[in-house]
Coordinates of C-alpha atoms and ligand atoms in Angstrom, one line a residue:
X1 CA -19.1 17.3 23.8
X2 CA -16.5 14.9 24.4
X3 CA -15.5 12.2 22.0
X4 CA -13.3 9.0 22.2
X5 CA -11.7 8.2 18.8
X6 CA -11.1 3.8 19.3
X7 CA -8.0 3.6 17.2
X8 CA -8.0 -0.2 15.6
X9 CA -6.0 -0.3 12.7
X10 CA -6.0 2.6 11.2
X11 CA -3.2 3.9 13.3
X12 CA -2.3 6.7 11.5
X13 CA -3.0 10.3 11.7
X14 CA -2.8 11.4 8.0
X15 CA -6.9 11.2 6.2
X16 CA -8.3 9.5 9.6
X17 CA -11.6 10.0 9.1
X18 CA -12.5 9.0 12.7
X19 CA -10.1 10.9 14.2
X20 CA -11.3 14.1 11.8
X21 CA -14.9 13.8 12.5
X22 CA -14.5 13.6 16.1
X23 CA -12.1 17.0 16.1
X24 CA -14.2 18.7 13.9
X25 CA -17.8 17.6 16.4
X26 CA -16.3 17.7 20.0
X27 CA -15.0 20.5 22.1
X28 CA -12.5 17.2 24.1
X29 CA -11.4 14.1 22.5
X30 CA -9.8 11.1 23.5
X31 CA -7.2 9.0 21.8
X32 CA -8.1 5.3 22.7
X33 CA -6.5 2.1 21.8
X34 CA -7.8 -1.5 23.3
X35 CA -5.1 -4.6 23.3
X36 CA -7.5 -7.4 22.8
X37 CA -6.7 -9.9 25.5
X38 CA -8.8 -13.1 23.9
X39 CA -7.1 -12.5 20.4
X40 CA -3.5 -12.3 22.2
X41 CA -4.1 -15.5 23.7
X42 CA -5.8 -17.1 21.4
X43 CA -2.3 -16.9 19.1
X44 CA -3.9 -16.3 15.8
X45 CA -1.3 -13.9 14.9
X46 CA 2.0 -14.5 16.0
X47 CA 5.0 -12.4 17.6
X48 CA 6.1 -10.8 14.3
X49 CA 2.4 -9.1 13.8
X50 CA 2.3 -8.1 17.6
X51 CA 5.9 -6.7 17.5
X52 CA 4.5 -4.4 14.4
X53 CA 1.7 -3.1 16.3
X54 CA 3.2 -2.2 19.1
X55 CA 6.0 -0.4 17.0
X56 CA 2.9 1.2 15.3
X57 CA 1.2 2.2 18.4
X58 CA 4.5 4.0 19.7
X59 CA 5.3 6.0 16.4
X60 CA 1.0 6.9 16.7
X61 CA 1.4 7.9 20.7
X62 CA 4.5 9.5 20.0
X63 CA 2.4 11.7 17.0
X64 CA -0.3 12.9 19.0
X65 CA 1.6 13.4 21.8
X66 CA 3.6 16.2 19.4
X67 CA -0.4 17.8 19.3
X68 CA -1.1 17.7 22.6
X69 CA -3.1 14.5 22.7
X70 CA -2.3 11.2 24.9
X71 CA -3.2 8.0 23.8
X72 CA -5.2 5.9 26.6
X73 CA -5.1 2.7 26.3
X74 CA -6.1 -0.9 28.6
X75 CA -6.0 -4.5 27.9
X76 CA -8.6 -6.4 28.2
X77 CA -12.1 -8.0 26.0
X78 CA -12.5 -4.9 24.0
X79 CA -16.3 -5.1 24.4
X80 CA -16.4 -4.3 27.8
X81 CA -13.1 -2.3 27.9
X82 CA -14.7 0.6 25.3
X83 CA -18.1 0.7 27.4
X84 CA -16.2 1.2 30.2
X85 CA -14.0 3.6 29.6
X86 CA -16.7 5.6 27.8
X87 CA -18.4 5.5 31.1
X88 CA -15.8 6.2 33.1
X89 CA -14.3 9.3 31.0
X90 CA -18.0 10.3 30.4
X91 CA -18.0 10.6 27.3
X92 CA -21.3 11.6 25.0
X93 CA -19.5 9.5 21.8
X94 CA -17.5 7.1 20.3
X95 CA -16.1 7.0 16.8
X96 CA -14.3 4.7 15.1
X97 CA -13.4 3.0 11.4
X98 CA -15.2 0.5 10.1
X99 CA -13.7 -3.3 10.1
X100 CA -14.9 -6.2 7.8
X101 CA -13.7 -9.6 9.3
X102 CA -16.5 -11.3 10.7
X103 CA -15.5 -11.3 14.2
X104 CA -15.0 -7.6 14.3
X105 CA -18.1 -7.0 12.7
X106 CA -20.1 -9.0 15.3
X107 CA -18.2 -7.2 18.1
X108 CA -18.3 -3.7 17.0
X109 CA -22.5 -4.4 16.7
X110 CA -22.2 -5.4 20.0
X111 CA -19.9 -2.7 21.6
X112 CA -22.6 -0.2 19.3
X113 CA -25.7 -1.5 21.0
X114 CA -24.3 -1.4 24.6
X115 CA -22.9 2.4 24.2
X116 CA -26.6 3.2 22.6
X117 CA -28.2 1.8 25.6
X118 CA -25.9 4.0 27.6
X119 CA -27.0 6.6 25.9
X120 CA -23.5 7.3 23.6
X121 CA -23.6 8.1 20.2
X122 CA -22.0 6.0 18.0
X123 CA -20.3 7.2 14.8
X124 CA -18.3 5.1 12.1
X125 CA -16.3 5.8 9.0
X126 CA -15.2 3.8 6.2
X127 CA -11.1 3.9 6.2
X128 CA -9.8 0.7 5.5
X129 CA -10.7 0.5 2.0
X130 CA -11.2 2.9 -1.0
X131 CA -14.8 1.2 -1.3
X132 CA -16.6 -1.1 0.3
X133 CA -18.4 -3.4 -0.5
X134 CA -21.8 -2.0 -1.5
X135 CA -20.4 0.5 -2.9
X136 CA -18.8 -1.7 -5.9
X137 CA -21.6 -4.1 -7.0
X138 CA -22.8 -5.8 -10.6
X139 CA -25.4 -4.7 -12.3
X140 CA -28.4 -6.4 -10.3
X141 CA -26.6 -5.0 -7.2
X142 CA -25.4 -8.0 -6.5
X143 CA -21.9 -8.7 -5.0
X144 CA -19.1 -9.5 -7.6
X145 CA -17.7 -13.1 -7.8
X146 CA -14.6 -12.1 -10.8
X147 CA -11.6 -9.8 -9.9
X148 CA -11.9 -8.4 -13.7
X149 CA -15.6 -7.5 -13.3
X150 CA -14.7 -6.0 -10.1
X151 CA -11.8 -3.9 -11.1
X152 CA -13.7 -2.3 -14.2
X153 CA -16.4 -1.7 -11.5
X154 CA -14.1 -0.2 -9.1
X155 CA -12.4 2.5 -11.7
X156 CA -15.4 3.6 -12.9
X157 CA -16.3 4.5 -8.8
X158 CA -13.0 5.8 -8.6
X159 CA -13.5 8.2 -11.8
X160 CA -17.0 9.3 -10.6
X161 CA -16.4 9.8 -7.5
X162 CA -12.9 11.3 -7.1
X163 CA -12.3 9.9 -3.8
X164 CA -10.2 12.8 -1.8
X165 CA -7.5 12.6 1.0
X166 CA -8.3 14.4 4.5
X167 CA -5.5 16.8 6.1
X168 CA -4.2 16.0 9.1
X169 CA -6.2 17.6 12.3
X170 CA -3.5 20.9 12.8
X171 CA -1.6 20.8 16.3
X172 CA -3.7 24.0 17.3
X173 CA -7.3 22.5 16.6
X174 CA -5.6 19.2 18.1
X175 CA -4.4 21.1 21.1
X176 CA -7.3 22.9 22.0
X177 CA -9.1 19.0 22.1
X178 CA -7.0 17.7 24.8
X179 CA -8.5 16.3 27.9
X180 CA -5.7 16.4 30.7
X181 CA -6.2 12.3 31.8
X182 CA -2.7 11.1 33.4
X183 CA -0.4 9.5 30.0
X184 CA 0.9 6.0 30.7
X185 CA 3.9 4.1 28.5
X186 CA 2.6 1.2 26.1
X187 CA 3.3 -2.1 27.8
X188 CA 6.4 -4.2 26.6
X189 CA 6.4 -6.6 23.9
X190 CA 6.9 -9.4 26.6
X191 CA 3.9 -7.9 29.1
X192 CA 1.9 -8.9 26.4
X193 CA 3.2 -12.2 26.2
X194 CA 4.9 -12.1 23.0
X195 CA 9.2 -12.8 22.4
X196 CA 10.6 -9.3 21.2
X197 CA 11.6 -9.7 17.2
X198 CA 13.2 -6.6 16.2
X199 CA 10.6 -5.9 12.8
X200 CA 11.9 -6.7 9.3
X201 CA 10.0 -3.3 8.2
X202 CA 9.7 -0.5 10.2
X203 CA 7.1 0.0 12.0
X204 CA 4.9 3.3 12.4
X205 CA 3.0 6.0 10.0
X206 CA 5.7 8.1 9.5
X207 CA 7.8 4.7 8.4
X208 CA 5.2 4.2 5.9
X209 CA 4.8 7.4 4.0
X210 CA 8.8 7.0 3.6
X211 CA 8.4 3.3 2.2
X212 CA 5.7 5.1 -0.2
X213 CA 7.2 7.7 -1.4
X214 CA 10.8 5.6 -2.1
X215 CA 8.7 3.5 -4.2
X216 CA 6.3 5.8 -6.1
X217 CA 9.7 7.7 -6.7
X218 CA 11.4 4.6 -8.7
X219 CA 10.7 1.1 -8.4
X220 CA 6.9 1.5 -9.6
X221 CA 7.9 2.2 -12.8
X222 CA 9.5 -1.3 -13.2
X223 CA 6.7 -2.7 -11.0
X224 CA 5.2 -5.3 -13.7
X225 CA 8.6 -7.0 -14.2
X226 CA 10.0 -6.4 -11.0
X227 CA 7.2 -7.8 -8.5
X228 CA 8.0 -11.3 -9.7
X229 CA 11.3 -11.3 -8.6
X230 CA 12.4 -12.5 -5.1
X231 CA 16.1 -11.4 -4.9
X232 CA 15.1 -7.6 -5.6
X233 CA 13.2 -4.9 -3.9
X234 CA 10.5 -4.8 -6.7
X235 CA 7.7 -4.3 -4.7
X236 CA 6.3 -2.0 -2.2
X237 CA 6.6 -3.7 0.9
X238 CA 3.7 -1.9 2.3
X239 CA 1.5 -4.7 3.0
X240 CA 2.1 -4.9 6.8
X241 CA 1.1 -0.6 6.7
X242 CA -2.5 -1.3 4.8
X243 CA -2.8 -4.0 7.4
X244 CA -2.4 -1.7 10.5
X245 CA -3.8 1.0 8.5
X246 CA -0.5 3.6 9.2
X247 CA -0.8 4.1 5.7
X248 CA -4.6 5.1 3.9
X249 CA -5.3 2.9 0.8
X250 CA -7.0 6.2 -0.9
X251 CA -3.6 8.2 -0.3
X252 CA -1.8 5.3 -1.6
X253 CA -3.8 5.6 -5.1
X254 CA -3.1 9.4 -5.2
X255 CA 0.2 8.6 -5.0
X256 CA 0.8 6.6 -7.2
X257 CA -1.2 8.2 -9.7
X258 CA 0.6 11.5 -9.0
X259 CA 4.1 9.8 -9.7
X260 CA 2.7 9.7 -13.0
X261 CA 3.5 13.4 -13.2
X262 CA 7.1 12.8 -12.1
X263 CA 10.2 14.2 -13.9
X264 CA 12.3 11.2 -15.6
X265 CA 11.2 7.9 -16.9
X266 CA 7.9 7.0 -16.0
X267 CA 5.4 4.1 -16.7
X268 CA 1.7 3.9 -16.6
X269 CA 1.4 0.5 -17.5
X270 CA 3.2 -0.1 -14.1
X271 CA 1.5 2.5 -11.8
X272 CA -2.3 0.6 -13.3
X273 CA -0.8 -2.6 -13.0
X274 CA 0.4 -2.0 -9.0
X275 CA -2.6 0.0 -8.4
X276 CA -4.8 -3.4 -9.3
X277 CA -2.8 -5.3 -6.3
X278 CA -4.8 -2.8 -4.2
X279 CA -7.8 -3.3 -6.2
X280 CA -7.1 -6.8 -5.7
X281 CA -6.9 -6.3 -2.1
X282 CA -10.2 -4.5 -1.7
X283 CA -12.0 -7.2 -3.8
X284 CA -10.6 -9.9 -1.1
X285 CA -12.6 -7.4 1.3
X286 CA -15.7 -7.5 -0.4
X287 CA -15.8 -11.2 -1.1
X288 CA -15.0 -11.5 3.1
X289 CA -18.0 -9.1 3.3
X290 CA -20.8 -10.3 1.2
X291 CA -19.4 -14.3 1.6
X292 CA -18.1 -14.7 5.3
X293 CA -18.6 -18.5 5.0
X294 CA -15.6 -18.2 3.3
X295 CA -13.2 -18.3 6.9
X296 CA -15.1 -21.8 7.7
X297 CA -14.3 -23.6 4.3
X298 CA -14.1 -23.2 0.6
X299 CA -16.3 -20.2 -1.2
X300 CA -17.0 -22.6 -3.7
X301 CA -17.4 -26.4 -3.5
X302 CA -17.4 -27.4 -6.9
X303 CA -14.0 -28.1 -6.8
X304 CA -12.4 -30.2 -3.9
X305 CA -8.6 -30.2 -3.2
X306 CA -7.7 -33.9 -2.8
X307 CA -6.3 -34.3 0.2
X308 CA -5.1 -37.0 1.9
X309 CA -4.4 -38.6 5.7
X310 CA -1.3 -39.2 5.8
X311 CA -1.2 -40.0 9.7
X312 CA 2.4 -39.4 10.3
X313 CA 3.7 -39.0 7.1
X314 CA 1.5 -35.8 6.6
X315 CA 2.6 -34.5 9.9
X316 CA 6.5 -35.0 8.9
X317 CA 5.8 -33.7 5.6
X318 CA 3.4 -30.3 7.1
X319 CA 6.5 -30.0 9.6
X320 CA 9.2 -30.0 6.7
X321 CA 7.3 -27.4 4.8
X322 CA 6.9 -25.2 8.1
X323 CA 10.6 -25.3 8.7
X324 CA 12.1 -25.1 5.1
X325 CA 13.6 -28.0 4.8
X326 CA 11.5 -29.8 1.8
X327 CA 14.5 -30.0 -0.4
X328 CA 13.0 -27.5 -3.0
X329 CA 15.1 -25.0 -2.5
X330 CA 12.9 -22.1 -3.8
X331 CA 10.3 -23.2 -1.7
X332 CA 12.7 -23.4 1.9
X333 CA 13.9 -20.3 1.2
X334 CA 10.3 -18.8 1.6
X335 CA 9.0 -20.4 4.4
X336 CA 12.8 -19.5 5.8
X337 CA 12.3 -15.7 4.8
X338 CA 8.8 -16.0 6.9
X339 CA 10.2 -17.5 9.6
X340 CA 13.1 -15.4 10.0
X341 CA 10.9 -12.0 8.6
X342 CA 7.4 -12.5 9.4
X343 CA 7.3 -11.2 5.5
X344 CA 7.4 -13.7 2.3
X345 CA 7.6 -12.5 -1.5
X346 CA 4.5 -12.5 -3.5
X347 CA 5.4 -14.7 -6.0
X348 CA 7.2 -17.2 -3.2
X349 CA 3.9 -17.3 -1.5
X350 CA 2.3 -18.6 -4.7
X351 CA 4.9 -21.2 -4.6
X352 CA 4.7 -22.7 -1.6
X353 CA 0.9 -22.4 -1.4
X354 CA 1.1 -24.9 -4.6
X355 CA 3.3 -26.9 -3.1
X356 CA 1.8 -28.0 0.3
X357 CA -1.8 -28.3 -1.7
X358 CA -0.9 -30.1 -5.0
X359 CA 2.5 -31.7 -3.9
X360 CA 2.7 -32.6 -0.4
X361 CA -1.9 -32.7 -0.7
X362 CA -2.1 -30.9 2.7
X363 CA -5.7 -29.1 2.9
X364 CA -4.8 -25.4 2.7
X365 CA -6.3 -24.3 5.7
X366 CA -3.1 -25.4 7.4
X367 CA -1.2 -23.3 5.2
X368 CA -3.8 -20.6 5.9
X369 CA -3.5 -20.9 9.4
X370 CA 0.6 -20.9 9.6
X371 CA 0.6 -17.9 7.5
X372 CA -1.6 -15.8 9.9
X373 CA 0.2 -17.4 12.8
X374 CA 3.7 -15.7 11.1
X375 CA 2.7 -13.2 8.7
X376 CA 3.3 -9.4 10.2
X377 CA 0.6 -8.4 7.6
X378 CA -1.9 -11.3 8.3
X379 CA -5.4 -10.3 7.4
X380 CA -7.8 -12.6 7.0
X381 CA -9.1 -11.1 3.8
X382 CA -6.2 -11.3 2.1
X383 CA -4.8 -14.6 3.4
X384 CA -7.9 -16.2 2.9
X385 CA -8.4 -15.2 -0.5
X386 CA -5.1 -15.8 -1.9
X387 CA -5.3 -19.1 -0.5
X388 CA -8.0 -20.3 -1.7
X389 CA -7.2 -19.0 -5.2
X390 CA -4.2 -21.2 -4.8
X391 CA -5.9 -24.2 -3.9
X392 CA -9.0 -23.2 -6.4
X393 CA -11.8 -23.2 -4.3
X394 CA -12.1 -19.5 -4.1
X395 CA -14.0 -16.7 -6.4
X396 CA -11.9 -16.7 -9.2
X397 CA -9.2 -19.2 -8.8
X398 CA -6.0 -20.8 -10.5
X399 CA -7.7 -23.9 -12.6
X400 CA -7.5 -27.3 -10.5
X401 CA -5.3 -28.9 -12.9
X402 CA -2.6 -25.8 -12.6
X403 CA 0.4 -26.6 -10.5
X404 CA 3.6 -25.0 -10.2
X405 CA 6.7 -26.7 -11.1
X406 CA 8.6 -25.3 -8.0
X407 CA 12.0 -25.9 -9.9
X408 CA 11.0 -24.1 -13.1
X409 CA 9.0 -21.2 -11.2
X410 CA 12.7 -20.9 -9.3
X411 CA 14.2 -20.8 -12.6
X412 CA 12.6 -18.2 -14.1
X413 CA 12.1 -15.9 -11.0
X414 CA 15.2 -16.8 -9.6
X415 CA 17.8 -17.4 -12.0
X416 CA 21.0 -16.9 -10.5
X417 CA 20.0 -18.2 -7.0
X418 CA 20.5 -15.0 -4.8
X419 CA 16.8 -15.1 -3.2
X420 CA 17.6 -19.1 -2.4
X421 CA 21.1 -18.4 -1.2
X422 CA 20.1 -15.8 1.1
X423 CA 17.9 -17.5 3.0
X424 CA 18.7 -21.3 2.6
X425 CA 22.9 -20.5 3.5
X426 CA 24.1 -24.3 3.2
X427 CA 23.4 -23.6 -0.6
X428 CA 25.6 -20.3 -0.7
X429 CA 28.5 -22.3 -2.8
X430 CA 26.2 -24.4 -5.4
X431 CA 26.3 -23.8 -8.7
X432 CA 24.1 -21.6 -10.7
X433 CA 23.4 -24.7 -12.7
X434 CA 22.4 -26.6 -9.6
X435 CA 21.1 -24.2 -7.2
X436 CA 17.5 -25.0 -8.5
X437 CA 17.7 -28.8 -8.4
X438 CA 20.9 -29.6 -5.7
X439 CA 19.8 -33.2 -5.3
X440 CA 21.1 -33.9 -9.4
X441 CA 24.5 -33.2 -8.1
X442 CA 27.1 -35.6 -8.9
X443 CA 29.2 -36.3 -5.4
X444 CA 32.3 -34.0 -6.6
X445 CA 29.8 -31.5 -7.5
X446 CA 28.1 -31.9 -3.6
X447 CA 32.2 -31.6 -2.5
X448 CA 32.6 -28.8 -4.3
X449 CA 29.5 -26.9 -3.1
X450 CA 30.3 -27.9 0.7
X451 CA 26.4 -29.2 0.6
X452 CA 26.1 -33.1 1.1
X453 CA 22.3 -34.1 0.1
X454 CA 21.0 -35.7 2.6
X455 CA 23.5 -34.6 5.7
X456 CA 23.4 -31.0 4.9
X457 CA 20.6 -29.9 2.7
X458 CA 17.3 -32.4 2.8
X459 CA 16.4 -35.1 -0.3
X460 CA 13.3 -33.9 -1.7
X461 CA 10.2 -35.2 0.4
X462 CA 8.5 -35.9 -2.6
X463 CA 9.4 -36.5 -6.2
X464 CA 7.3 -33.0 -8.0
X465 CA 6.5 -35.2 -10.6
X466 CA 5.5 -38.6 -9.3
X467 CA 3.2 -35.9 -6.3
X468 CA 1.9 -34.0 -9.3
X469 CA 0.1 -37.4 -11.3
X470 CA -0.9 -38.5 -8.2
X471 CA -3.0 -35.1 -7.0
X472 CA -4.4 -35.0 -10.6
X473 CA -5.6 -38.6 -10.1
X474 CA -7.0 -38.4 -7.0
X475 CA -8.8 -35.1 -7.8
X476 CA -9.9 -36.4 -11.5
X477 CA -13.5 -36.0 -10.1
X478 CA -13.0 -33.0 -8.3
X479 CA -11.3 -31.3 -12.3
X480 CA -13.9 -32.9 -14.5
X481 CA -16.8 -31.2 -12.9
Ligands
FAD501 C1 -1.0 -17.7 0.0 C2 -0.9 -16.2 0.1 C3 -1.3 -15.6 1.3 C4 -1.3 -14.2 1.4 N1 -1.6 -13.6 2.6 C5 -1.6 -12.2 2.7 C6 -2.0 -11.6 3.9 O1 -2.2 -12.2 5.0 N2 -1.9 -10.2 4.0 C7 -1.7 -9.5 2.9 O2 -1.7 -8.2 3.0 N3 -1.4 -10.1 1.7 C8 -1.3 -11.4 1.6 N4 -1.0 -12.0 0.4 C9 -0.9 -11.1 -0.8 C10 0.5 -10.6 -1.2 O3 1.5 -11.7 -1.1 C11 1.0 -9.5 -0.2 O4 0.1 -8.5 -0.1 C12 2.3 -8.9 -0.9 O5 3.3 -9.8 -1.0 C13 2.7 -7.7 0.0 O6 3.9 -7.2 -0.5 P1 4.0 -5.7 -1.0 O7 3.5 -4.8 0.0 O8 5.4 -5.5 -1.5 O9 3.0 -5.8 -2.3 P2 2.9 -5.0 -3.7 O10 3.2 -6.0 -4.7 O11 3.7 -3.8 -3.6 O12 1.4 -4.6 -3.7 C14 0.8 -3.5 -3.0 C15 -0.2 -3.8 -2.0 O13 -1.3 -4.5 -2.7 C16 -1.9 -5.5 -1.9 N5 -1.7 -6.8 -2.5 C17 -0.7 -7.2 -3.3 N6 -0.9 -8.4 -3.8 C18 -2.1 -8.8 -3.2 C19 -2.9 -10.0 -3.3 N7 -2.5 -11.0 -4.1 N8 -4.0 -10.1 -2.6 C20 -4.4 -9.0 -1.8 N9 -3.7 -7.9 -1.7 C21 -2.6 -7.8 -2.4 C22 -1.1 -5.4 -0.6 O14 -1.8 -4.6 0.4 C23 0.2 -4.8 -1.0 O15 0.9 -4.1 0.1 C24 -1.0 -13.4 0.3 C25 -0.6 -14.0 -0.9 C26 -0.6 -15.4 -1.0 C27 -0.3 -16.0 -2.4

């Protein structure tokens, strides 16, 4: 039997189930990758995502190659690409890991139907998540609107389950799979119509399991204090890995529950505490799953963002927070970090989701759409979730009436100013005492820095607390219901 294995992303070869099943059922097996034509052009996701995924797809070509397997790929609407190549190659089926974004789901029922009509078996594996959605429900089945409910829900699956990590297919069995079709190189970067950016984290499988295991080995165990801060490496910087799958969520868990067993100082009040950001990230899933309305608008319209038109103030003030250059210096120095990166701390994100929603009143589905455009680990789950907590409309959200103070939240997760001076550099020589607030500095304190307000470093667009009565006015309905 003959089998192609339609890598997506989970482009990895460590517990792939696809890639498993299909060595374990067919005598031959083929290693196929599509490069979505429609979705490059439609420039959802931007040159720092594509960059990663070619990196991935090299380190993944490079790995089978080393068991005797070549990766196939074309470019083209995926659809028809997979039923022709399974023509073409003969092949009797097709496996692949299960996706949850809407658009995927609706193409994979089509690309499922067309290969059953051509008489190809069609088998799929869940991969992407520890559990999905049906398999974490409430009581009445029903699918789970609060992370807390969710999380119990989720552990106690975990506990009865014991969820296990698959070996890696060996080289021999691998070997022995290999169909001789003729290899040919990836195309570049700019064939695809992207700019090259060299990637801001390494890209690749083998990449990943080395971020892992530097950070189950220390920095977990400081994880609860050191994830809020900006200027450190306190967190895993994994998230563009579980996007492209090079790393499995369920080995992620294992690992960090193993660290627990580590020699030296260890913390299990850390370990739990990261392991819920993945538990976070799976209940994003579900909520995508059970409630795709949530990519057209709010989950929940109960509470409405006020938003304004501005006409061309809103644009000037949309383009100021794209470029960094809104005068809060915490929240430049994140959209800076993304621009430059394609990456943005957790915590910043928070930041300066709060601040184009409750400050500059900018509906957050701008926001949403800029961060997919330059995140390297955009995922619609995840980016839609977070920002809709931010701009509570989602499942369980930040209250209406919270809004970040942008110079106190760069206080306390920022205090000296090294996260700000890194990435907003005409700030480099102000004071500690300033670096949070630049435009309160007297003019031999602006000579001193090297930083004249106003010529070299922007006024504030908006006064925080002048922006922050008037979104609380305008939305007074919108809170009091
Ligand atoms: C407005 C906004 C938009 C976001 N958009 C995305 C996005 O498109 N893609 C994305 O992966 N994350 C997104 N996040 C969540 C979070 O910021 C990133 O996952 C995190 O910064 C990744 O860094 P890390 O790998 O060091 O995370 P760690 O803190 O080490 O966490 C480990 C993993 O848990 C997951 N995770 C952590 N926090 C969250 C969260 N709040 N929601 C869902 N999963 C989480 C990620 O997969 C992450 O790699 C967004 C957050 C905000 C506030």
């Amino acid at each position: 039997m003959r089998g192609i294995v339609w890598f997506r992303r989970d482009l990895r070869l460590h517990d792939q189930p696809a890639l498993i099943a299909a060595c374990e059922a067919c005598s031959e097996v083929i290693p196929f990758f599509v490069f979505d034509e429609p979705l490059l052009q439609s420039r959802v996701f931007g040159s720092a995502c594509v960059n990663f995924m070619l990196g991935c797809l090299h380190d993944l070509a490079s790995s089978l190659a080393d068991r005797g397997l070549t990766l196939q790929w074309r470019r083209g609407e995926p659809v028809e690409e997979i039923v022709r190549a399974a023509r073409e190659w003969k092949a009797d089926a097709v496996y692949w890991n299960r996706d949850y974004e809407p658009r995927a789901i609706e193409r994979d029922r089509t690309v499922a139907q067309r290969l059953a009509q051509a008489g190809v078996v069609v088998r799929t594996f869940k991969d992407h998540v520890v559990f999905e959605a049906e398999e974490v429900r409430g009581v009445t089945g029903e699918p789970l609107q609060r992370y807390s409910a969710y999380r119990a829900r989720w552990w106690s699956k975990w506990y009865a389950v014991k969820p296990t990590v698959h070996a890696v297919p060996s080289s021999s069995r691998a070997r022995e799979k290999a169909v001789p079709l003729p290899p040919s190189s990836l195309p570049t970067i700019n064939e695809l119509g992207y700019d090259h950016l060299a990637p801001w984290i390494e890209p690749g499988e083998r990449s990943a399991r080395k971020q892992l295991r530097w950070f189950v080995d220390g920095p977990i165990h400081q994880y609860g204090h050191g994830r809020n801060l900006p200027a450190i490496e306190g967190s895993a910087k994994l998230s563009p890995h579980f996007r492209f799958g090079t790393l499995s969520p369920k080995g992620a868990v294992h690992a960090a529950l193993d660290s627990l067993s580590h020699k030296g100082p260890v913390s299990r009040t850390d370990v739990l505490t990261w392991i819920d950001e993945l538990i976070w990230r799976e209940f994003f899933q579900q909520v995508l799953a059970a409630f795709p309305h949530v990519v057209e608008g709010p989950f929940r319209h109960t509470f409405v963002p006020p938003s304004r038109d501005f006409g061309p103030e809103r644009d000037r003030f949309f383009q100021a927070w794209c470029d960094g250059n809104t005068g809060y210096p915490i929240v430049d120095a994140g959209m800076r970090q993304l621009n430059q990166t394609g990456w943005m701390h957790n915590r910043v994100r928070m930041i300066v989701a709060s601040f184009l929603i409750k400050d500059l009143l900018i509906d957050w589905q701008s926001g949403e759409r800029y961060f997919m455009r330059h995140l390297l680990d955009a995922d619609v789950a995840a980016n839609n979730g977070n920002w809709q907590w931010c701009a509570s409309t989602g499942t369980d959200s930040m209250p209406g009436y919270r809004i970040f103070n942008p110079a106190l939240q760069s206080k306390k997760f920022d205090p000296d100013g090294a996260y700000i001076r890194r990435y907003v550099p005409e700030l480099a020589h102000v004071s500690v005492k300033n670096i949070h607030e630049p435009h309160l500095m007297t003019a031999d304190e602006q000579v001193l820095a090297r930083c004249r307000i106003g010529a070299d470093y922007p006024f504030p667009v908006v006064d925080h607390q002048q922006a922050r009565q008037e979104y609380l006015n305008l939305g007074k309905r919108e809170v009091m219901r």
